[in-house]
Amino acid sequence: MRWALVKVCLAVTAMVVVAFAVPLGLVVQEMASDRAFSNAERQAATIGPTLSITTDPVQLRKAVESTQMGAARRMAVHVPAIGDSPPVDIGEGRAGAHAVAETRRIGRATTASVPGGGSALLQPTALGSGDIAVVEVFVPESEVSNGVTTAWLVLAGVGAALIVGSVGVADRLGARLVRPAERLADAAHQLGEGRLGARVPEDGPKELRSAAAAFNAMADQVVELLANERELAADLSHRLRTPLTVLRLNAASLGDGPAAEQTREAVEQLEREVDTIIRTAREQRPPAAAVAGAGCDASEVIRDRMSFWSALAEDEGREVRLAGVDRTVRIPVARPELAAALDAMLGNVFRHTPEGTPFAVDVHDASDAVIVLVSDAGPGIADPDAALRRGNDGGRDGSTGLGLDIVRRVAESTGGDVRLGRSVLGGTEVRVWIGLDGRTRGGAGGVRARRGRRKRRSN
């Protein structure tokens, strides 16, 4: 918009300059020509009194040489034949005989072009005998155009100054209009990137001030809605404390035994998860799967969670295989987040495969990544892409569609990803790629690209 305004102003100013400067230059040129010929007429008139008294060549020559034009050899006098006297030509004549005769015939001043450049003013003058003499004054081209070149240069300079000045004013005006629009666009980008404190100064033209005010009001509304959502999440999570307390008391009365111990551990874990949700909502920040300095031993976490799920697998007659957890495997993921991801994957195995279906958990430690594989011998997933979409439960009972999204967020926080495929057992394989240096699988850029693809698939 800024450059468009500059171009429009440039075009308008250029047309105005041409419309006024060209006619003015032509007027100056005409005035210079009139001035030169008017001066020639005055010089021709100075010889008139002498011609009215005498036509003697000696006297006429003295009179011609006494004038400014005569001294400069630019004046000539053409006297016709009078009686028996032959015609007399005094001075250096440049106009042809035909032009002189034509001027004598019509009886008024004329001009004639001179070979080699310039013009000749022919002024008829009456003699005492009644005949007509013609006084010729040579006007060179330099006098006709005297000052015209300077005038054109001055007009061109003034026109250029006007154009430059108008462009400068248009540029400043365009900047005043564009700068608020650029600030509005920048604030919109910041808000889209999650910086909720982005606001726009309400200045500039009236329309942009209105747009800035509307944007600020929208941003305030977004912040308020998010705050209300966090408060609602905290309140709903807090309401779970009462039934959790009842469960904890009931679990304490179960006595001893593996089942009772597992029930108490599950209740304690659920209480910790609820506390985490409440703290996160109150702190008004999203939970981070990978925090600077945070990490855990993936092997230890997997062994701990498998000890919990193995009891249930034994009850349902499932064969369990665990591999790759016999040594320490450090990953940049907090223990609660990895445990939640494992519970989500293993919970899907128990929830969506028949009893007696075997499953396996394998850990592979590479130089720059750790791969966790959870595979089963169940019926598999018909549409893996749809299963990875947040909130897609596939119409299955007891599913919220958020389990695999939890796993995906944990992987992508390290620069990795999650893929679903066919396992060697014949069912579903969930492959979780956890990056160790943020550069695996394309790093953050690869994560953003994958997110873009998922968004396009979900649209």
Coordinates of C-alpha atoms in Angstrom, one line a residue:
M1 CA 0.0 0.0 0.0
R2 CA 2.9 2.3 0.8
W3 CA 4.5 1.9 -2.6
A4 CA 1.2 2.1 -4.4
L5 CA 0.5 5.5 -2.7
V6 CA 4.0 6.7 -3.7
K7 CA 3.4 5.6 -7.4
V8 CA 0.1 7.4 -7.5
C9 CA 1.5 10.6 -6.1
L10 CA 4.5 10.4 -8.5
A11 CA 2.2 10.0 -11.5
V12 CA -0.1 12.8 -10.5
T13 CA 2.7 15.2 -9.7
A14 CA 4.5 14.4 -13.0
M15 CA 1.3 15.1 -15.0
V16 CA 0.8 18.4 -13.2
V17 CA 4.5 19.4 -13.8
V18 CA 4.2 18.6 -17.5
A19 CA 0.9 20.4 -17.8
F20 CA 2.3 23.6 -16.4
A21 CA 6.0 23.5 -17.2
V22 CA 5.7 22.8 -21.0
P23 CA 3.3 25.7 -21.7
L24 CA 5.3 28.0 -19.5
G25 CA 8.5 27.1 -21.3
L26 CA 6.9 27.8 -24.7
V27 CA 5.7 31.2 -23.4
V28 CA 9.2 32.0 -22.3
Q29 CA 10.5 31.0 -25.7
E30 CA 8.0 33.2 -27.5
M31 CA 8.8 36.1 -25.2
A32 CA 12.5 35.8 -26.0
S33 CA 11.7 35.9 -29.8
D34 CA 9.4 38.9 -29.4
R35 CA 12.1 40.7 -27.4
A36 CA 14.8 40.1 -30.1
F37 CA 12.6 41.3 -33.0
S38 CA 11.3 44.3 -31.0
N39 CA 14.9 45.4 -30.4
A40 CA 15.5 45.0 -34.2
E41 CA 12.5 47.2 -35.0
R42 CA 13.8 49.9 -32.7
Q43 CA 17.2 49.7 -34.4
A44 CA 15.6 49.9 -37.8
A45 CA 13.6 53.0 -36.8
T46 CA 16.8 55.0 -35.9
I47 CA 17.7 55.2 -39.6
G48 CA 14.2 56.4 -40.6
P49 CA 14.8 60.2 -40.1
T50 CA 18.0 60.1 -42.2
L51 CA 16.1 58.4 -45.1
S52 CA 13.4 61.0 -45.0
I53 CA 16.0 63.7 -45.6
T54 CA 18.5 62.3 -48.0
T55 CA 19.2 59.2 -50.1
D56 CA 22.9 60.1 -50.7
P57 CA 24.9 56.9 -50.3
V58 CA 27.7 58.6 -48.4
Q59 CA 25.3 60.1 -45.9
L60 CA 23.3 56.9 -45.6
R61 CA 26.5 54.9 -45.0
K62 CA 27.6 57.3 -42.2
A63 CA 24.2 57.1 -40.6
V64 CA 24.1 53.2 -40.8
E65 CA 27.6 52.9 -39.3
S66 CA 26.7 55.2 -36.5
T67 CA 24.0 52.8 -35.2
Q68 CA 24.6 49.8 -33.0
M69 CA 23.5 47.3 -35.6
G70 CA 25.4 49.0 -38.3
A71 CA 28.6 49.0 -36.4
A72 CA 28.1 45.3 -35.8
R73 CA 27.5 44.8 -39.6
R74 CA 24.0 43.6 -39.0
M75 CA 22.1 46.5 -40.7
A76 CA 21.5 47.1 -44.4
V77 CA 19.5 49.8 -46.3
H78 CA 17.9 49.0 -49.7
V79 CA 17.0 52.2 -51.6
P80 CA 15.1 51.8 -54.9
A81 CA 15.9 53.5 -58.1
I82 CA 14.7 57.2 -58.0
G83 CA 14.5 58.9 -61.3
D84 CA 17.7 58.4 -63.2
S85 CA 19.6 57.3 -60.0
P86 CA 20.2 53.6 -59.8
P87 CA 19.1 51.5 -56.7
V88 CA 21.5 51.7 -53.8
D89 CA 22.3 49.0 -51.2
I90 CA 24.1 50.2 -48.1
G91 CA 25.6 47.6 -45.7
E92 CA 25.7 43.8 -45.8
G93 CA 22.3 42.5 -46.8
R94 CA 21.4 38.9 -46.0
A95 CA 17.8 38.7 -47.1
G96 CA 17.2 37.9 -50.8
A97 CA 16.0 40.4 -53.4
H98 CA 12.6 38.7 -53.6
A99 CA 12.0 39.2 -49.8
V100 CA 13.0 42.9 -50.1
A101 CA 10.7 43.4 -53.1
E102 CA 7.8 41.7 -51.3
T103 CA 8.2 43.9 -48.2
R104 CA 8.3 47.0 -50.4
R105 CA 5.1 45.8 -52.1
I106 CA 3.0 45.1 -49.1
G107 CA 4.3 48.1 -47.1
R108 CA 4.7 46.5 -43.7
A109 CA 7.5 44.8 -41.7
T110 CA 8.3 41.2 -42.5
T111 CA 10.8 38.6 -41.5
A112 CA 12.9 36.3 -43.7
S113 CA 15.0 33.3 -42.9
V114 CA 18.7 33.8 -43.6
P115 CA 20.8 30.9 -45.1
G116 CA 23.2 29.7 -42.4
G117 CA 20.9 30.5 -39.5
G118 CA 19.1 33.5 -38.1
S119 CA 16.4 35.8 -39.4
A120 CA 16.3 39.2 -41.1
L121 CA 13.7 41.9 -40.1
L122 CA 12.7 43.9 -43.1
Q123 CA 11.2 47.3 -42.2
P124 CA 9.7 49.5 -45.0
T125 CA 10.4 53.3 -44.7
A126 CA 8.9 56.1 -46.8
L127 CA 11.3 58.5 -48.7
G128 CA 10.7 62.1 -49.5
S129 CA 10.1 61.2 -53.1
G130 CA 7.3 58.9 -52.1
D131 CA 9.2 55.7 -52.8
I132 CA 9.8 53.0 -50.3
A133 CA 13.2 52.0 -48.9
V134 CA 13.7 48.8 -46.9
V135 CA 15.8 48.7 -43.8
E136 CA 17.2 45.2 -43.1
V137 CA 18.3 44.2 -39.5
F138 CA 19.9 40.8 -39.0
V139 CA 18.7 38.9 -35.9
P140 CA 20.9 35.9 -35.1
E141 CA 19.5 32.7 -33.6
S142 CA 21.3 33.3 -30.3
E143 CA 19.3 36.4 -29.7
V144 CA 16.0 34.7 -30.6
S145 CA 16.7 31.9 -28.0
N146 CA 18.5 34.1 -25.5
G147 CA 17.6 32.8 -22.0
V148 CA 15.3 30.1 -23.2
T149 CA 17.7 27.2 -22.3
T150 CA 18.2 28.7 -18.8
A151 CA 14.4 29.0 -18.4
W152 CA 13.9 25.3 -19.5
L153 CA 16.5 24.2 -17.0
V154 CA 15.0 26.2 -14.2
L155 CA 11.5 24.8 -15.0
A156 CA 13.0 21.2 -15.1
G157 CA 14.7 21.8 -11.8
V158 CA 11.5 23.1 -10.2
G159 CA 9.5 20.2 -11.6
A160 CA 12.0 17.7 -10.3
A161 CA 12.0 19.3 -6.9
L162 CA 8.2 19.2 -6.9
I163 CA 8.2 15.5 -7.8
V164 CA 10.8 14.6 -5.2
G165 CA 9.0 16.6 -2.6
S166 CA 5.7 15.0 -3.4
V167 CA 7.2 11.5 -3.3
G168 CA 8.8 12.2 0.0
V169 CA 5.5 13.4 1.4
A170 CA 3.6 10.5 0.0
D171 CA 6.2 8.1 1.4
R172 CA 5.9 9.6 4.9
L173 CA 2.1 9.5 4.6
G174 CA 2.3 5.9 3.4
A175 CA 4.5 4.9 6.3
R176 CA 2.1 6.5 8.7
L177 CA -0.7 4.4 7.2
V178 CA 1.3 1.1 6.8
R179 CA 3.1 1.1 10.2
P180 CA 0.0 0.5 12.3
A181 CA -1.1 -2.2 9.8
E182 CA 2.3 -3.9 10.2
R183 CA 2.1 -3.7 14.0
L184 CA -1.4 -5.3 13.8
A185 CA -0.1 -8.1 11.6
D186 CA 2.9 -8.7 13.9
A187 CA 0.7 -8.9 16.9
A188 CA -1.6 -11.3 15.2
H189 CA 1.4 -13.6 14.4
Q190 CA 2.5 -13.4 18.0
L191 CA -1.0 -14.3 19.3
G192 CA -1.0 -17.2 16.9
E193 CA 2.3 -18.4 18.3
G194 CA 0.9 -18.5 21.8
R195 CA 2.2 -15.1 23.1
L196 CA -1.0 -14.0 24.7
G197 CA 0.4 -10.7 26.0
A198 CA 0.6 -9.3 22.4
R199 CA -1.3 -6.0 22.1
V200 CA -1.4 -3.2 19.5
P201 CA -1.1 0.5 20.1
E202 CA -4.4 2.2 19.1
D203 CA -3.0 4.9 16.9
G204 CA -2.9 5.9 13.2
P205 CA -5.9 6.5 11.0
K206 CA -9.4 6.0 12.3
E207 CA -10.0 2.7 10.6
L208 CA -6.7 1.2 11.8
R209 CA -7.4 2.5 15.4
S210 CA -10.8 0.7 15.2
A211 CA -9.0 -2.5 14.0
A212 CA -6.4 -2.3 16.7
A213 CA -9.1 -1.8 19.4
A214 CA -11.0 -4.8 18.0
F215 CA -7.8 -6.9 18.0
N216 CA -7.0 -6.0 21.6
A217 CA -10.5 -6.8 22.7
M218 CA -10.3 -10.1 21.0
A219 CA -6.9 -10.9 22.6
D220 CA -8.3 -10.0 26.0
Q221 CA -11.3 -12.3 25.4
V222 CA -9.0 -15.1 24.4
V223 CA -7.0 -14.7 27.6
E224 CA -10.1 -14.6 29.6
L225 CA -11.5 -17.7 27.9
L226 CA -8.3 -19.6 28.5
A227 CA -8.2 -18.5 32.1
N228 CA -11.8 -19.7 32.5
E229 CA -10.9 -23.0 30.9
R230 CA -8.0 -23.5 33.2
E231 CA -10.1 -22.7 36.2
L232 CA -12.8 -25.1 35.0
A233 CA -10.1 -27.8 34.6
A234 CA -8.8 -27.1 38.1
D235 CA -12.3 -27.2 39.6
L236 CA -13.3 -30.4 37.8
S237 CA -10.1 -32.0 38.9
H238 CA -10.6 -30.8 42.4
R239 CA -14.0 -32.4 42.5
L240 CA -12.3 -35.8 42.0
R241 CA -10.6 -35.5 45.4
T242 CA -13.7 -36.7 47.3
P243 CA -14.2 -40.0 45.4
L244 CA -10.5 -40.5 45.4
T245 CA -10.5 -40.1 49.2
V246 CA -13.2 -42.8 49.4
L247 CA -11.2 -45.1 47.1
R248 CA -8.1 -44.6 49.2
L249 CA -9.9 -45.4 52.4
N250 CA -11.5 -48.5 50.8
A251 CA -8.2 -49.6 49.4
A252 CA -6.6 -49.3 52.9
S253 CA -9.2 -51.7 54.2
L254 CA -8.4 -54.4 51.6
G255 CA -5.7 -55.9 53.7
D256 CA -2.6 -57.4 52.3
G257 CA -2.0 -59.2 49.0
P258 CA -0.9 -58.3 45.5
A259 CA -4.3 -57.2 44.3
A260 CA -4.7 -54.9 47.3
E261 CA -1.3 -53.4 46.9
Q262 CA -1.9 -52.8 43.2
T263 CA -5.2 -51.1 44.0
R264 CA -3.5 -48.8 46.5
E265 CA -0.7 -48.0 44.1
A266 CA -3.3 -47.1 41.4
V267 CA -5.2 -44.8 43.8
E268 CA -2.0 -43.1 44.8
Q269 CA -1.0 -42.6 41.2
L270 CA -4.4 -41.2 40.3
E271 CA -4.1 -38.8 43.2
R272 CA -0.7 -37.6 41.9
E273 CA -2.1 -37.1 38.4
V274 CA -5.0 -35.1 39.8
D275 CA -2.6 -32.9 41.8
T276 CA -0.5 -32.3 38.7
I277 CA -3.6 -31.3 36.7
I278 CA -4.6 -28.8 39.4
R279 CA -1.2 -27.3 39.8
T280 CA -0.7 -26.9 36.0
A281 CA -4.1 -25.3 35.6
R282 CA -3.5 -22.9 38.6
E283 CA 0.0 -21.9 37.3
Q284 CA -1.6 -21.0 33.9
R285 CA 1.0 -22.8 31.9
P286 CA 0.8 -25.9 29.7
P287 CA 2.6 -29.0 31.1
A288 CA 6.0 -29.6 29.6
A289 CA 6.9 -33.1 28.6
A290 CA 10.6 -32.3 28.5
V291 CA 11.9 -29.6 30.9
A292 CA 15.5 -28.4 31.0
G293 CA 17.4 -30.7 33.2
A294 CA 14.5 -33.2 33.6
G295 CA 14.8 -36.8 32.5
C296 CA 14.5 -40.4 33.7
D297 CA 15.7 -43.9 33.2
A298 CA 13.3 -45.3 30.6
S299 CA 14.3 -48.9 31.6
E300 CA 13.4 -48.4 35.2
V301 CA 10.1 -46.7 34.4
I302 CA 9.1 -49.4 32.0
R303 CA 10.0 -52.2 34.5
D304 CA 8.0 -50.4 37.2
R305 CA 4.9 -50.0 35.0
M306 CA 5.1 -53.5 33.6
S307 CA 5.1 -54.9 37.2
F308 CA 1.7 -53.2 37.5
W309 CA 0.3 -54.3 34.2
S310 CA 1.7 -57.9 34.4
A311 CA -0.6 -58.8 37.3
L312 CA -3.6 -57.9 35.1
A313 CA -2.1 -59.7 32.1
E314 CA -1.7 -62.8 34.3
D315 CA -5.4 -62.6 35.3
E316 CA -6.4 -62.4 31.6
G317 CA -4.1 -65.1 30.5
R318 CA -1.9 -62.8 28.3
E319 CA 1.7 -63.7 27.5
V320 CA 4.0 -60.8 28.1
R321 CA 7.5 -60.3 26.6
L322 CA 9.8 -57.5 27.8
A323 CA 13.1 -56.8 26.2
G324 CA 15.9 -54.1 26.3
V325 CA 15.3 -52.9 29.8
D326 CA 18.2 -54.7 31.5
R327 CA 20.4 -51.6 31.4
T328 CA 20.0 -47.9 32.1
V329 CA 18.6 -45.8 29.2
R330 CA 18.4 -42.1 30.0
I331 CA 15.9 -40.0 28.0
P332 CA 15.0 -36.2 28.2
V333 CA 11.4 -36.9 29.4
A334 CA 10.1 -36.5 33.0
R335 CA 9.2 -39.8 34.7
P336 CA 5.5 -38.9 35.2
E337 CA 5.1 -38.1 31.5
L338 CA 6.8 -41.3 30.3
A339 CA 4.7 -43.3 32.8
A340 CA 1.5 -41.7 31.5
A341 CA 2.5 -42.5 27.9
L342 CA 3.3 -46.1 28.7
D343 CA 0.0 -46.5 30.6
A344 CA -1.9 -45.0 27.6
M345 CA -0.3 -47.6 25.2
L346 CA -0.6 -50.6 27.5
G347 CA -4.2 -49.6 28.5
N348 CA -5.1 -49.6 24.8
V349 CA -3.8 -53.2 24.5
F350 CA -6.0 -54.4 27.4
R351 CA -8.9 -52.3 26.3
H352 CA -9.0 -53.1 22.5
T353 CA -7.7 -56.7 22.3
P354 CA -9.4 -59.9 23.4
E355 CA -8.3 -61.6 26.7
G356 CA -5.4 -64.0 26.1
T357 CA -3.9 -61.8 23.4
P358 CA -0.1 -61.6 23.9
F359 CA 1.8 -58.4 23.8
A360 CA 5.4 -57.2 24.0
V361 CA 7.4 -54.1 25.0
D362 CA 10.8 -53.6 23.5
V363 CA 13.4 -50.8 24.1
H364 CA 16.1 -50.0 21.5
D365 CA 18.9 -47.6 22.5
A366 CA 20.5 -45.9 19.5
S367 CA 23.2 -43.2 19.5
D368 CA 20.8 -40.3 19.0
A369 CA 17.4 -41.7 19.9
V370 CA 15.5 -44.3 22.0
I371 CA 12.8 -46.4 20.4
V372 CA 10.0 -47.9 22.5
L373 CA 7.9 -50.5 20.7
V374 CA 4.6 -51.8 22.1
S375 CA 3.2 -54.5 19.9
D376 CA 0.3 -57.0 20.3
A377 CA -1.3 -59.9 18.4
G378 CA -4.7 -58.3 18.3
P379 CA -6.9 -57.4 15.3
G380 CA -4.8 -54.3 14.5
I381 CA -5.9 -50.7 13.6
A382 CA -7.8 -50.2 10.3
D383 CA -6.9 -46.5 10.0
P384 CA -3.6 -45.5 11.8
D385 CA -3.7 -41.9 10.7
A386 CA -7.2 -41.4 12.1
A387 CA -6.1 -43.1 15.4
L388 CA -3.4 -40.5 15.9
R389 CA -5.8 -37.6 15.6
R390 CA -6.6 -36.0 19.0
G391 CA -10.0 -36.8 20.3
N392 CA -10.7 -39.5 17.8
D393 CA -12.0 -42.6 19.6
G394 CA -13.0 -44.5 16.5
G395 CA -16.5 -45.1 18.0
R396 CA -15.0 -47.5 20.6
D397 CA -16.6 -47.8 24.0
G398 CA -14.4 -46.7 26.9
S399 CA -12.1 -44.6 24.7
T400 CA -11.7 -40.8 24.8
G401 CA -9.3 -40.7 21.9
L402 CA -6.6 -38.9 23.9
G403 CA -4.3 -41.8 24.8
L404 CA -2.2 -41.8 21.7
D405 CA -2.2 -38.0 21.6
I406 CA -0.5 -38.1 25.1
V407 CA 2.2 -40.4 23.6
R408 CA 2.6 -38.2 20.5
R409 CA 3.1 -35.1 22.6
V410 CA 5.8 -36.8 24.7
A411 CA 7.7 -37.9 21.6
E412 CA 7.4 -34.6 19.7
S413 CA 8.7 -32.7 22.8
T414 CA 12.0 -34.4 22.1
G415 CA 12.0 -34.0 18.4
G416 CA 10.7 -37.5 17.8
D417 CA 7.4 -38.9 16.6
V418 CA 4.9 -41.8 16.9
R419 CA 4.0 -44.2 14.2
L420 CA 1.5 -47.0 14.0
G421 CA 2.0 -50.1 11.9
R422 CA 1.6 -53.9 11.8
S423 CA 3.7 -55.8 14.4
V424 CA 5.6 -59.0 14.1
L425 CA 2.9 -60.6 16.3
G426 CA 0.3 -59.8 13.7
G427 CA -1.5 -57.0 15.5
T428 CA -0.7 -53.3 16.1
E429 CA 2.7 -51.9 16.7
V430 CA 3.1 -48.4 18.3
R431 CA 6.6 -47.1 17.6
V432 CA 7.7 -44.2 19.8
W433 CA 10.8 -42.4 18.6
I434 CA 12.3 -40.3 21.5
G435 CA 15.1 -37.9 20.4
L436 CA 18.1 -37.5 22.6
D437 CA 19.5 -34.3 21.1
G438 CA 16.5 -32.6 19.4
R439 CA 17.8 -33.3 15.9
T440 CA 16.4 -36.7 15.2
R441 CA 13.6 -37.2 12.7
G442 CA 14.2 -33.7 11.3
G443 CA 14.3 -31.9 14.7
A444 CA 11.8 -29.2 15.5
G445 CA 11.3 -28.4 11.9
G446 CA 10.3 -32.0 11.2
V447 CA 7.9 -31.9 14.1
R448 CA 6.3 -28.8 12.7
A449 CA 6.0 -30.3 9.3
R450 CA 4.4 -33.4 10.7
R451 CA 2.0 -31.3 12.7
G452 CA 1.1 -29.5 9.5
R453 CA 0.4 -32.8 7.7
R454 CA -1.8 -34.0 10.5
K455 CA -3.7 -30.7 10.5
R456 CA -4.3 -31.0 6.7
R457 CA -5.5 -34.6 7.1
S458 CA -7.9 -33.7 9.8
N459 CA -9.4 -30.8 7.8

